[in-house]
Amino acid sequence: MMEYPKDYKISRLIAKKMVGTILPAEEEKLEAWLKEDVRNGELFQCILEGKNVPDRDLYAGRFEVNESWELLKKQLVEQDKRRSIFPWWMGIAASMILLVGVGLYWGLFRKPMEREIAQPIAHIETGGSKAVLITSSGDEIVLQDSTKQLIALGSGMIAKNDGRQVSYEEIAGESGRDVLVYNTIRVPRGGEYKLFLSDSTEVFLNSDSEIRFPVKFGKNERDVFLRGEAFFIVRKDAARPFVVNADDKIAVEVLGTQFNLQAYPDKKIVETTLNEGLVRVYDEKQSVKIQPNQQVVYNGEGGQLVVRQVDASLYSAWKDGRFVLLNNTLEDIMNRLGRWYNIDIFWVNPELKEYHFSGELTRYEDFTEILDMLEKATRVHFEVKGRTVFVNKIFK
């Protein structure tokens, strides 16, 4: 049986009082409500005053009330067909009940000074192309500023940038020094960016990630350093293996391949997921090789490398604009959303962190729609204040 809110129940009693169909027991409830607070009596008198009818009707006109009013009128009139009912009373009763039903009752009839002031909510924008290039000399260049299209790097190299991706290229006819010169690209929360290294390897950088790499690779090796998450499409070069050093925990060695690597400093695990080719994952004590649709999970607590079968495309879906949830905890999901939408999370009920979800969300979806979908999937309520999301448990 549906449980109606208190305001809705009171509105029905007022409506019955006005049209003369209220029962003795119901009138007792109405009288008790009037005595609860002096403002209730003032509100009741405001409703009874005929001078408020035009304002009420103008406000109610924005809603589809006709069908609901006909049903309500039938219910009220059938209780006592012998009584005289005045049309404007009926209009008040109908509009009042319907507006209460959608939570607008108090906003319509309260005096302005008595209305609660809602706390403004910051507009949560979806993530987009954002990154900062940090040169070897410490200069910081905002890459999403597409006016920075040609960046001189020294060592016979330049960077070409269009506000969404940057590529490292050698200047024709110039040869640089053999000394490795490193740059860093840092992608903030709420950002993503694409990088082409000097060997044409493609790197898709996810939010809250950074990669440190040589402006131009040496003759014998191709080493880069990652913190965060990135998808790599590595250019094959048998003479120079490509090695990704992940957050000082593990290393991934490849020749030519496609794989996703997630190594956020605040996570205990590092995940290497192979889409194509062959990779070797290792640390100082152990080494494993994996095939496509396999994943190596490194757990920082136990220090073990565990191999498991997966659908690799699901783990790199983020670069194609999708969040794929595979029995993820709500904590993991909110952390991912926090990085992409640049928001903070506050757990009113910490036990909610262990709730699990499976499904798919659109990465470029409006943030409030993402929260609505999660709320519909379980008994969790999200409250947004500024740039902080409060996660509450629904106890009913």
mmCIF file of C-alpha atoms in Angstrom:
data_model
loop_
_atom_site.group_PDB
_atom_site.id
_atom_site.type_symbol
_atom_site.label_atom_id
_atom_site.label_comp_id
_atom_site.label_asym_id
_atom_site.label_seq_id
_atom_site.Cartn_x
_atom_site.Cartn_y
_atom_site.Cartn_z
ATOM 1 C CA MET A 1 0.000 0.000 0.000
ATOM 2 C CA MET A 2 1.380 3.443 -0.945
ATOM 3 C CA GLU A 3 2.308 5.671 1.986
ATOM 4 C CA TYR A 4 1.457 9.289 1.231
ATOM 5 C CA PRO A 5 3.529 12.126 2.729
ATOM 6 C CA LYS A 6 2.025 14.074 5.616
ATOM 7 C CA ASP A 7 1.509 17.261 3.589
ATOM 8 C CA TYR A 8 -0.481 15.323 1.012
ATOM 9 C CA LYS A 9 -2.742 13.823 3.706
ATOM 10 C CA ILE A 10 -3.344 17.243 5.258
ATOM 11 C CA SER A 11 -4.222 18.711 1.868
ATOM 12 C CA ARG A 12 -6.925 16.088 1.398
ATOM 13 C CA LEU A 13 -8.399 16.886 4.802
ATOM 14 C CA ILE A 14 -8.477 20.600 3.935
ATOM 15 C CA ALA A 15 -10.129 19.808 0.613
ATOM 16 C CA LYS A 16 -12.797 17.682 2.307
ATOM 17 C CA LYS A 17 -13.342 20.413 4.896
ATOM 18 C CA MET A 18 -13.884 22.984 2.170
ATOM 19 C CA VAL A 19 -16.348 20.874 0.174
ATOM 20 C CA GLY A 20 -18.163 19.624 3.266
ATOM 21 C CA THR A 21 -17.360 15.920 3.068
ATOM 22 C CA ILE A 22 -14.941 15.621 5.990
ATOM 23 C CA LEU A 23 -15.723 12.913 8.557
ATOM 24 C CA PRO A 24 -15.567 13.522 12.356
ATOM 25 C CA ALA A 25 -12.387 11.485 12.789
ATOM 26 C CA GLU A 26 -10.764 13.332 9.914
ATOM 27 C CA GLU A 27 -11.771 16.705 11.329
ATOM 28 C CA GLU A 28 -10.059 15.794 14.592
ATOM 29 C CA LYS A 29 -6.835 15.155 12.673
ATOM 30 C CA LEU A 30 -7.167 18.486 10.875
ATOM 31 C CA GLU A 31 -7.745 20.331 14.156
ATOM 32 C CA ALA A 32 -4.690 18.672 15.672
ATOM 33 C CA TRP A 33 -2.608 19.803 12.699
ATOM 34 C CA LEU A 34 -3.883 23.388 13.052
ATOM 35 C CA LYS A 35 -2.801 23.417 16.698
ATOM 36 C CA GLU A 36 0.681 22.043 15.985
ATOM 37 C CA ASP A 37 2.009 25.365 14.732
ATOM 38 C CA VAL A 38 0.563 28.862 14.486
ATOM 39 C CA ARG A 39 1.819 28.968 10.870
ATOM 40 C CA ASN A 40 -0.494 26.070 10.026
ATOM 41 C CA GLY A 41 -3.486 28.206 10.983
ATOM 42 C CA GLU A 42 -2.171 31.128 8.951
ATOM 43 C CA LEU A 43 -1.691 28.844 5.981
ATOM 44 C CA PHE A 44 -5.204 27.481 6.335
ATOM 45 C CA GLN A 45 -6.675 31.004 6.342
ATOM 46 C CA CYS A 46 -4.562 31.904 3.311
ATOM 47 C CA ILE A 47 -6.083 28.964 1.439
ATOM 48 C CA LEU A 48 -9.623 30.012 2.407
ATOM 49 C CA GLU A 49 -9.220 33.591 1.202
ATOM 50 C CA GLY A 50 -10.857 33.981 -2.191
ATOM 51 C CA LYS A 51 -8.419 36.739 -3.207
ATOM 52 C CA ASN A 52 -5.696 34.078 -3.621
ATOM 53 C CA VAL A 53 -7.656 32.207 -6.264
ATOM 54 C CA PRO A 54 -6.228 34.041 -9.366
ATOM 55 C CA ASP A 55 -2.639 33.484 -8.293
ATOM 56 C CA ARG A 56 -3.359 29.856 -7.519
ATOM 57 C CA ASP A 57 -5.067 29.224 -10.832
ATOM 58 C CA LEU A 58 -2.249 30.894 -12.762
ATOM 59 C CA TYR A 59 0.304 28.723 -10.988
ATOM 60 C CA ALA A 60 -1.726 25.537 -11.322
ATOM 61 C CA GLY A 61 -2.255 26.217 -15.022
ATOM 62 C CA ARG A 62 1.289 24.992 -15.685
ATOM 63 C CA PHE A 63 0.264 21.476 -14.688
ATOM 64 C CA GLU A 64 -1.918 18.843 -16.321
ATOM 65 C CA VAL A 65 -4.668 18.933 -13.684
ATOM 66 C CA ASN A 66 -7.857 18.242 -15.615
ATOM 67 C CA GLU A 67 -7.781 14.458 -15.647
ATOM 68 C CA SER A 68 -6.694 14.198 -12.011
ATOM 69 C CA TRP A 69 -9.235 16.810 -10.950
ATOM 70 C CA GLU A 70 -12.114 14.939 -12.578
ATOM 71 C CA LEU A 71 -11.141 11.812 -10.662
ATOM 72 C CA LEU A 72 -10.794 13.764 -7.405
ATOM 73 C CA LYS A 73 -14.117 15.544 -7.900
ATOM 74 C CA LYS A 74 -15.850 12.243 -8.443
ATOM 75 C CA GLN A 75 -14.339 10.795 -5.271
ATOM 76 C CA LEU A 76 -15.343 13.805 -3.163
ATOM 77 C CA VAL A 77 -18.812 14.334 -4.592
ATOM 78 C CA GLU A 78 -19.816 10.683 -4.289
ATOM 79 C CA GLN A 79 -19.242 10.882 -0.540
ATOM 80 C CA ASP A 80 -22.144 13.300 -0.191
ATOM 81 C CA LYS A 81 -24.102 14.119 -3.336
ATOM 82 C CA ARG A 82 -26.685 16.083 -1.374
ATOM 83 C CA ARG A 83 -24.313 18.868 -0.349
ATOM 84 C CA SER A 84 -23.866 22.079 -2.308
ATOM 85 C CA ILE A 85 -20.374 22.522 -3.730
ATOM 86 C CA PHE A 86 -19.063 25.907 -4.874
ATOM 87 C CA PRO A 87 -16.913 25.837 -8.032
ATOM 88 C CA TRP A 88 -14.077 28.023 -6.737
ATOM 89 C CA TRP A 89 -13.751 25.882 -3.606
ATOM 90 C CA MET A 90 -13.453 22.889 -5.868
ATOM 91 C CA GLY A 91 -10.686 24.605 -7.848
ATOM 92 C CA ILE A 92 -8.713 25.331 -4.694
ATOM 93 C CA ALA A 93 -9.119 21.774 -3.486
ATOM 94 C CA ALA A 94 -8.015 20.285 -6.772
ATOM 95 C CA SER A 95 -5.033 22.551 -7.338
ATOM 96 C CA MET A 96 -3.911 22.233 -3.736
ATOM 97 C CA ILE A 97 -3.961 18.449 -3.673
ATOM 98 C CA LEU A 98 -2.238 18.070 -6.996
ATOM 99 C CA LEU A 99 0.484 20.571 -6.144
ATOM 100 C CA VAL A 100 1.102 18.980 -2.774
ATOM 101 C CA GLY A 101 1.482 15.654 -4.537
ATOM 102 C CA VAL A 102 4.541 16.954 -6.392
ATOM 103 C CA GLY A 103 6.028 18.778 -3.432
ATOM 104 C CA LEU A 104 4.926 22.329 -4.386
ATOM 105 C CA TYR A 105 2.331 22.957 -1.672
ATOM 106 C CA TRP A 106 4.476 24.987 0.701
ATOM 107 C CA GLY A 107 6.182 26.929 -2.086
ATOM 108 C CA LEU A 108 2.784 28.040 -3.434
ATOM 109 C CA PHE A 109 1.078 29.191 -0.247
ATOM 110 C CA ARG A 110 3.822 30.258 2.156
ATOM 111 C CA LYS A 111 4.719 33.915 2.499
ATOM 112 C CA PRO A 112 8.033 34.820 0.807
ATOM 113 C CA MET A 113 9.817 35.445 4.106
ATOM 114 C CA GLU A 114 8.927 31.941 5.277
ATOM 115 C CA ARG A 115 10.277 30.079 2.217
ATOM 116 C CA GLU A 116 13.395 28.062 2.669
ATOM 117 C CA ILE A 117 16.333 29.184 0.569
ATOM 118 C CA ALA A 118 17.742 26.250 -1.388
ATOM 119 C CA GLN A 119 21.501 25.871 -1.335
ATOM 120 C CA PRO A 120 22.921 26.535 -4.789
ATOM 121 C CA ILE A 121 24.375 23.495 -6.531
ATOM 122 C CA ALA A 122 27.482 23.884 -8.625
ATOM 123 C CA HIS A 123 27.076 22.913 -12.248
ATOM 124 C CA ILE A 124 28.904 19.609 -12.607
ATOM 125 C CA GLU A 125 30.382 19.539 -16.077
ATOM 126 C CA THR A 126 31.364 16.361 -17.873
ATOM 127 C CA GLY A 127 35.062 15.786 -18.471
ATOM 128 C CA GLY A 128 36.841 16.827 -21.650
ATOM 129 C CA SER A 129 40.203 17.454 -23.284
ATOM 130 C CA LYS A 130 42.471 18.951 -20.620
ATOM 131 C CA ALA A 131 46.184 18.534 -19.995
ATOM 132 C CA VAL A 132 49.355 20.349 -18.990
ATOM 133 C CA LEU A 133 52.731 19.759 -20.628
ATOM 134 C CA ILE A 134 55.704 20.159 -18.282
ATOM 135 C CA THR A 135 58.983 20.586 -20.135
ATOM 136 C CA SER A 136 62.432 19.494 -18.946
ATOM 137 C CA SER A 137 63.106 23.081 -17.850
ATOM 138 C CA GLY A 138 59.969 23.170 -15.704
ATOM 139 C CA ASP A 139 57.791 25.302 -17.995
ATOM 140 C CA GLU A 140 54.080 24.441 -17.876
ATOM 141 C CA ILE A 141 52.010 24.729 -21.052
ATOM 142 C CA VAL A 142 48.211 24.347 -21.034
ATOM 143 C CA LEU A 143 47.535 22.033 -23.962
ATOM 144 C CA GLN A 144 43.788 22.534 -24.315
ATOM 145 C CA ASP A 145 44.665 26.088 -25.329
ATOM 146 C CA SER A 146 44.762 25.234 -29.021
ATOM 147 C CA THR A 147 46.660 28.454 -29.792
ATOM 148 C CA LYS A 148 49.730 26.563 -28.574
ATOM 149 C CA GLN A 149 50.002 24.611 -31.814
ATOM 150 C CA LEU A 150 53.788 24.363 -32.239
ATOM 151 C CA ILE A 151 55.998 23.898 -29.201
ATOM 152 C CA ALA A 152 59.797 23.901 -29.604
ATOM 153 C CA LEU A 153 61.342 21.182 -27.424
ATOM 154 C CA GLY A 154 65.016 21.212 -28.338
ATOM 155 C CA SER A 155 66.997 18.110 -29.377
ATOM 156 C CA GLY A 156 65.636 18.628 -32.906
ATOM 157 C CA MET A 157 62.045 17.944 -31.759
ATOM 158 C CA ILE A 158 58.771 19.845 -31.759
ATOM 159 C CA ALA A 159 55.313 19.116 -30.341
ATOM 160 C CA LYS A 160 52.221 19.719 -32.468
ATOM 161 C CA ASN A 161 49.063 20.368 -30.497
ATOM 162 C CA ASP A 162 45.424 20.933 -31.501
ATOM 163 C CA GLY A 163 43.712 21.164 -28.095
ATOM 164 C CA ARG A 164 42.742 17.468 -28.007
ATOM 165 C CA GLN A 165 45.981 15.646 -28.777
ATOM 166 C CA VAL A 166 49.680 16.363 -29.000
ATOM 167 C CA SER A 167 52.307 14.639 -31.129
ATOM 168 C CA TYR A 168 56.102 14.624 -30.822
ATOM 169 C CA GLU A 169 57.894 14.879 -34.144
ATOM 170 C CA GLU A 170 61.461 15.294 -35.352
ATOM 171 C CA ILE A 171 62.321 18.438 -37.299
ATOM 172 C CA ALA A 172 63.459 17.490 -40.793
ATOM 173 C CA GLY A 173 67.186 17.993 -41.308
ATOM 174 C CA GLU A 174 67.984 18.408 -37.619
ATOM 175 C CA SER A 175 69.544 15.803 -35.366
ATOM 176 C CA GLY A 176 69.370 16.086 -31.638
ATOM 177 C CA ARG A 177 71.724 15.013 -28.917
ATOM 178 C CA ASP A 178 71.755 11.431 -27.669
ATOM 179 C CA VAL A 179 71.064 12.634 -24.106
ATOM 180 C CA LEU A 180 67.498 11.802 -23.090
ATOM 181 C CA VAL A 181 65.341 14.850 -22.365
ATOM 182 C CA TYR A 182 62.115 14.128 -20.487
ATOM 183 C CA ASN A 183 58.707 15.798 -20.637
ATOM 184 C CA THR A 184 55.632 15.129 -18.510
ATOM 185 C CA ILE A 185 52.002 15.380 -19.521
ATOM 186 C CA ARG A 186 49.602 15.692 -16.618
ATOM 187 C CA VAL A 187 45.858 15.237 -17.103
ATOM 188 C CA PRO A 188 43.782 16.702 -14.238
ATOM 189 C CA ARG A 189 40.561 15.393 -12.747
ATOM 190 C CA GLY A 190 37.821 15.993 -15.278
ATOM 191 C CA GLY A 191 40.202 15.632 -18.205
ATOM 192 C CA GLU A 192 41.527 13.315 -20.902
ATOM 193 C CA TYR A 193 44.141 13.713 -23.633
ATOM 194 C CA LYS A 194 45.817 11.818 -26.442
ATOM 195 C CA LEU A 195 49.577 11.691 -27.006
ATOM 196 C CA PHE A 196 51.703 10.491 -29.921
ATOM 197 C CA LEU A 197 55.234 9.701 -28.775
ATOM 198 C CA SER A 198 58.264 10.225 -31.003
ATOM 199 C CA ASP A 199 58.100 6.590 -32.206
ATOM 200 C CA SER A 200 54.407 7.061 -33.190
ATOM 201 C CA THR A 201 53.140 5.054 -30.210
ATOM 202 C CA GLU A 202 49.639 6.272 -29.263
ATOM 203 C CA VAL A 203 48.751 6.940 -25.635
ATOM 204 C CA PHE A 204 45.210 7.724 -24.434
ATOM 205 C CA LEU A 205 45.452 9.332 -20.997
ATOM 206 C CA ASN A 206 42.536 9.110 -18.579
ATOM 207 C CA SER A 207 41.550 11.587 -15.859
ATOM 208 C CA ASP A 208 43.918 12.296 -12.970
ATOM 209 C CA SER A 209 46.863 10.665 -14.767
ATOM 210 C CA GLU A 210 50.357 11.621 -15.829
ATOM 211 C CA ILE A 211 53.071 10.168 -18.030
ATOM 212 C CA ARG A 212 56.775 11.005 -18.062
ATOM 213 C CA PHE A 213 58.607 10.172 -21.301
ATOM 214 C CA PRO A 214 61.673 11.094 -23.397
ATOM 215 C CA VAL A 215 61.144 13.787 -26.005
ATOM 216 C CA LYS A 216 63.076 11.443 -28.296
ATOM 217 C CA PHE A 217 63.765 7.794 -27.486
ATOM 218 C CA GLY A 218 67.323 6.459 -27.314
ATOM 219 C CA LYS A 219 68.780 3.805 -29.611
ATOM 220 C CA ASN A 220 68.330 0.846 -27.288
ATOM 221 C CA GLU A 221 65.237 1.415 -25.213
ATOM 222 C CA ARG A 222 61.808 3.044 -24.983
ATOM 223 C CA ASP A 223 60.962 3.614 -21.316
ATOM 224 C CA VAL A 224 58.043 5.694 -20.030
ATOM 225 C CA PHE A 225 56.615 6.217 -16.524
ATOM 226 C CA LEU A 226 52.899 6.219 -15.761
ATOM 227 C CA ARG A 227 50.741 7.143 -12.789
ATOM 228 C CA GLY A 228 47.007 6.789 -13.335
ATOM 229 C CA GLU A 229 45.397 5.092 -16.327
ATOM 230 C CA ALA A 230 46.284 4.942 -20.017
ATOM 231 C CA PHE A 231 45.605 2.855 -23.100
ATOM 232 C CA PHE A 232 48.645 2.167 -25.288
ATOM 233 C CA ILE A 233 48.922 1.285 -28.966
ATOM 234 C CA VAL A 234 52.621 0.553 -29.206
ATOM 235 C CA ARG A 235 54.584 0.873 -32.442
ATOM 236 C CA LYS A 236 56.498 -2.355 -33.053
ATOM 237 C CA ASP A 237 60.294 -2.100 -32.876
ATOM 238 C CA ALA A 238 62.084 -5.395 -32.213
ATOM 239 C CA ALA A 239 65.368 -3.633 -31.454
ATOM 240 C CA ARG A 240 63.834 -1.421 -28.755
ATOM 241 C CA PRO A 241 61.321 -3.011 -26.388
ATOM 242 C CA PHE A 242 58.714 -0.582 -25.042
ATOM 243 C CA VAL A 243 58.509 -0.556 -21.229
ATOM 244 C CA VAL A 244 55.894 1.168 -19.094
ATOM 245 C CA ASN A 245 56.918 1.619 -15.466
ATOM 246 C CA ALA A 246 53.672 1.757 -13.477
ATOM 247 C CA ASP A 247 53.664 3.891 -10.328
ATOM 248 C CA ASP A 248 56.977 2.407 -9.103
ATOM 249 C CA LYS A 249 55.260 -0.961 -8.575
ATOM 250 C CA ILE A 250 55.540 -3.052 -11.731
ATOM 251 C CA ALA A 251 56.768 -2.775 -15.318
ATOM 252 C CA VAL A 252 55.081 -3.855 -18.560
ATOM 253 C CA GLU A 253 57.316 -4.790 -21.487
ATOM 254 C CA VAL A 254 56.000 -5.009 -25.058
ATOM 255 C CA LEU A 255 57.196 -5.027 -28.659
ATOM 256 C CA GLY A 256 54.035 -4.082 -30.542
ATOM 257 C CA THR A 257 50.668 -4.383 -28.883
ATOM 258 C CA GLN A 258 47.540 -2.734 -27.478
ATOM 259 C CA PHE A 259 46.811 -2.780 -23.762
ATOM 260 C CA ASN A 260 45.232 -0.861 -20.902
ATOM 261 C CA LEU A 261 47.157 -0.091 -17.743
ATOM 262 C CA GLN A 262 45.556 1.255 -14.567
ATOM 263 C CA ALA A 263 47.929 2.280 -11.780
ATOM 264 C CA TYR A 264 46.404 4.987 -9.607
ATOM 265 C CA PRO A 265 48.493 5.757 -6.496
ATOM 266 C CA ASP A 266 45.432 5.603 -4.228
ATOM 267 C CA LYS A 267 44.550 2.055 -5.348
ATOM 268 C CA LYS A 268 46.220 -1.037 -3.911
ATOM 269 C CA ILE A 269 46.100 -2.918 -7.201
ATOM 270 C CA VAL A 270 47.562 -2.382 -10.662
ATOM 271 C CA GLU A 271 45.694 -3.874 -13.638
ATOM 272 C CA THR A 272 47.305 -4.667 -16.982
ATOM 273 C CA THR A 273 44.739 -5.790 -19.581
ATOM 274 C CA LEU A 274 45.858 -7.008 -23.003
ATOM 275 C CA ASN A 275 43.805 -6.354 -26.143
ATOM 276 C CA GLU A 276 46.301 -7.411 -28.825
ATOM 277 C CA GLY A 277 49.818 -8.859 -29.013
ATOM 278 C CA LEU A 278 51.923 -10.128 -26.120
ATOM 279 C CA VAL A 279 53.178 -8.432 -22.957
ATOM 280 C CA ARG A 280 55.362 -9.356 -20.020
ATOM 281 C CA VAL A 281 54.500 -7.963 -16.602
ATOM 282 C CA TYR A 282 57.175 -8.097 -13.944
ATOM 283 C CA ASP A 283 58.614 -6.679 -10.756
ATOM 284 C CA GLU A 284 61.861 -7.408 -8.929
ATOM 285 C CA LYS A 285 60.752 -10.901 -7.882
ATOM 286 C CA GLN A 286 58.415 -12.320 -10.539
ATOM 287 C CA SER A 287 57.404 -12.189 -14.178
ATOM 288 C CA VAL A 288 54.372 -13.374 -16.180
ATOM 289 C CA LYS A 289 53.381 -13.236 -19.855
ATOM 290 C CA ILE A 290 49.785 -12.839 -20.970
ATOM 291 C CA GLN A 291 47.770 -13.343 -24.153
ATOM 292 C CA PRO A 292 44.910 -11.176 -25.510
ATOM 293 C CA ASN A 293 41.836 -11.074 -23.232
ATOM 294 C CA GLN A 294 43.954 -11.797 -20.194
ATOM 295 C CA GLN A 295 44.649 -9.479 -17.305
ATOM 296 C CA VAL A 296 47.421 -9.325 -14.726
ATOM 297 C CA VAL A 297 46.417 -7.972 -11.337
ATOM 298 C CA TYR A 298 49.162 -6.858 -9.002
ATOM 299 C CA ASN A 299 48.108 -6.531 -5.369
ATOM 300 C CA GLY A 300 50.349 -4.205 -3.430
ATOM 301 C CA GLU A 301 49.557 -5.913 -0.119
ATOM 302 C CA GLY A 302 50.514 -9.439 -1.107
ATOM 303 C CA GLY A 303 52.849 -8.503 -3.941
ATOM 304 C CA GLN A 304 51.515 -11.279 -6.182
ATOM 305 C CA LEU A 305 50.857 -11.180 -9.933
ATOM 306 C CA VAL A 306 47.563 -12.946 -10.667
ATOM 307 C CA VAL A 307 46.417 -13.750 -14.214
ATOM 308 C CA ARG A 308 42.739 -13.989 -15.127
ATOM 309 C CA GLN A 309 40.580 -14.244 -18.264
ATOM 310 C CA VAL A 310 38.565 -11.124 -19.148
ATOM 311 C CA ASP A 311 36.916 -9.322 -22.032
ATOM 312 C CA ALA A 312 39.697 -6.808 -22.584
ATOM 313 C CA SER A 313 37.540 -4.387 -24.579
ATOM 314 C CA LEU A 314 35.432 -3.663 -21.495
ATOM 315 C CA TYR A 315 38.442 -2.393 -19.530
ATOM 316 C CA SER A 316 39.434 0.079 -22.229
ATOM 317 C CA ALA A 317 35.865 1.199 -22.972
ATOM 318 C CA TRP A 318 36.521 4.479 -21.150
ATOM 319 C CA LYS A 319 38.535 5.774 -24.122
ATOM 320 C CA ASP A 320 35.453 5.238 -26.309
ATOM 321 C CA GLY A 321 33.151 7.158 -23.976
ATOM 322 C CA ARG A 322 31.726 4.349 -21.814
ATOM 323 C CA PHE A 323 31.883 3.325 -18.160
ATOM 324 C CA VAL A 324 31.499 -0.458 -18.057
ATOM 325 C CA LEU A 325 30.748 -1.810 -14.580
ATOM 326 C CA LEU A 326 31.616 -5.434 -13.917
ATOM 327 C CA ASN A 327 30.382 -6.119 -10.396
ATOM 328 C CA ASN A 328 32.306 -3.037 -9.269
ATOM 329 C CA THR A 329 31.926 -1.729 -5.729
ATOM 330 C CA LEU A 330 30.102 1.552 -5.303
ATOM 331 C CA GLU A 331 33.317 2.962 -3.856
ATOM 332 C CA ASP A 332 35.215 2.148 -7.046
ATOM 333 C CA ILE A 333 32.413 3.566 -9.205
ATOM 334 C CA MET A 334 32.247 6.829 -7.252
ATOM 335 C CA ASN A 335 36.021 7.189 -7.399
ATOM 336 C CA ARG A 336 35.892 6.832 -11.177
ATOM 337 C CA LEU A 337 33.066 9.352 -11.431
ATOM 338 C CA GLY A 338 34.939 11.647 -9.072
ATOM 339 C CA ARG A 339 37.989 11.681 -11.313
ATOM 340 C CA TRP A 340 35.973 12.236 -14.499
ATOM 341 C CA TYR A 341 33.526 14.862 -13.194
ATOM 342 C CA ASN A 342 36.016 16.417 -10.758
ATOM 343 C CA ILE A 343 33.874 15.978 -7.655
ATOM 344 C CA ASP A 344 34.485 14.925 -4.060
ATOM 345 C CA ILE A 345 32.657 12.056 -2.359
ATOM 346 C CA PHE A 346 31.466 11.990 1.267
ATOM 347 C CA TRP A 347 30.166 8.690 2.627
ATOM 348 C CA VAL A 348 27.369 9.385 5.107
ATOM 349 C CA ASN A 349 26.987 5.608 5.447
ATOM 350 C CA PRO A 350 30.419 4.000 4.829
ATOM 351 C CA GLU A 351 28.925 0.501 4.508
ATOM 352 C CA LEU A 352 27.553 1.564 1.124
ATOM 353 C CA LYS A 353 31.063 1.398 -0.298
ATOM 354 C CA GLU A 354 30.705 -2.373 -0.582
ATOM 355 C CA TYR A 355 27.528 -2.330 -2.665
ATOM 356 C CA HIS A 356 28.196 -3.930 -6.077
ATOM 357 C CA PHE A 357 26.928 -2.918 -9.498
ATOM 358 C CA SER A 358 27.093 -4.216 -13.052
ATOM 359 C CA GLY A 359 26.014 -2.300 -16.113
ATOM 360 C CA GLU A 360 27.085 0.438 -18.495
ATOM 361 C CA LEU A 361 27.025 4.232 -18.243
ATOM 362 C CA THR A 362 27.762 6.832 -20.886
ATOM 363 C CA ARG A 363 30.950 8.696 -20.065
ATOM 364 C CA TYR A 364 29.651 11.992 -21.458
ATOM 365 C CA GLU A 365 26.245 11.730 -19.753
ATOM 366 C CA ASP A 366 24.949 14.599 -17.624
ATOM 367 C CA PHE A 367 26.159 13.948 -14.079
ATOM 368 C CA THR A 368 22.714 14.130 -12.475
ATOM 369 C CA GLU A 369 21.430 11.512 -14.913
ATOM 370 C CA ILE A 370 24.281 9.195 -13.905
ATOM 371 C CA LEU A 371 23.278 9.545 -10.248
ATOM 372 C CA ASP A 372 19.609 8.968 -11.092
ATOM 373 C CA MET A 373 20.467 5.686 -12.813
ATOM 374 C CA LEU A 374 22.514 4.518 -9.838
ATOM 375 C CA GLU A 375 19.712 5.460 -7.439
ATOM 376 C CA LYS A 376 17.209 3.425 -9.427
ATOM 377 C CA ALA A 377 19.461 0.382 -9.214
ATOM 378 C CA THR A 378 19.606 0.197 -5.416
ATOM 379 C CA ARG A 379 18.566 1.821 -2.136
ATOM 380 C CA VAL A 380 21.097 4.650 -2.258
ATOM 381 C CA HIS A 381 20.415 8.390 -2.327
ATOM 382 C CA PHE A 382 22.876 10.999 -3.600
ATOM 383 C CA GLU A 383 22.764 14.596 -2.414
ATOM 384 C CA VAL A 384 24.871 17.163 -4.271
ATOM 385 C CA LYS A 385 26.098 20.236 -2.397
ATOM 386 C CA GLY A 386 28.527 22.379 -4.340
ATOM 387 C CA ARG A 387 31.074 19.950 -5.784
ATOM 388 C CA THR A 388 30.581 17.334 -3.072
ATOM 389 C CA VAL A 389 28.320 14.306 -3.412
ATOM 390 C CA PHE A 390 26.928 12.907 -0.140
ATOM 391 C CA VAL A 391 26.114 9.188 -0.367
ATOM 392 C CA ASN A 392 23.218 8.174 1.873
ATOM 393 C CA LYS A 393 21.459 4.914 2.578
ATOM 394 C CA ILE A 394 17.696 4.704 2.105
ATOM 395 C CA PHE A 395 16.303 2.946 5.174
ATOM 396 C CA LYS A 396 12.628 2.648 4.183
#
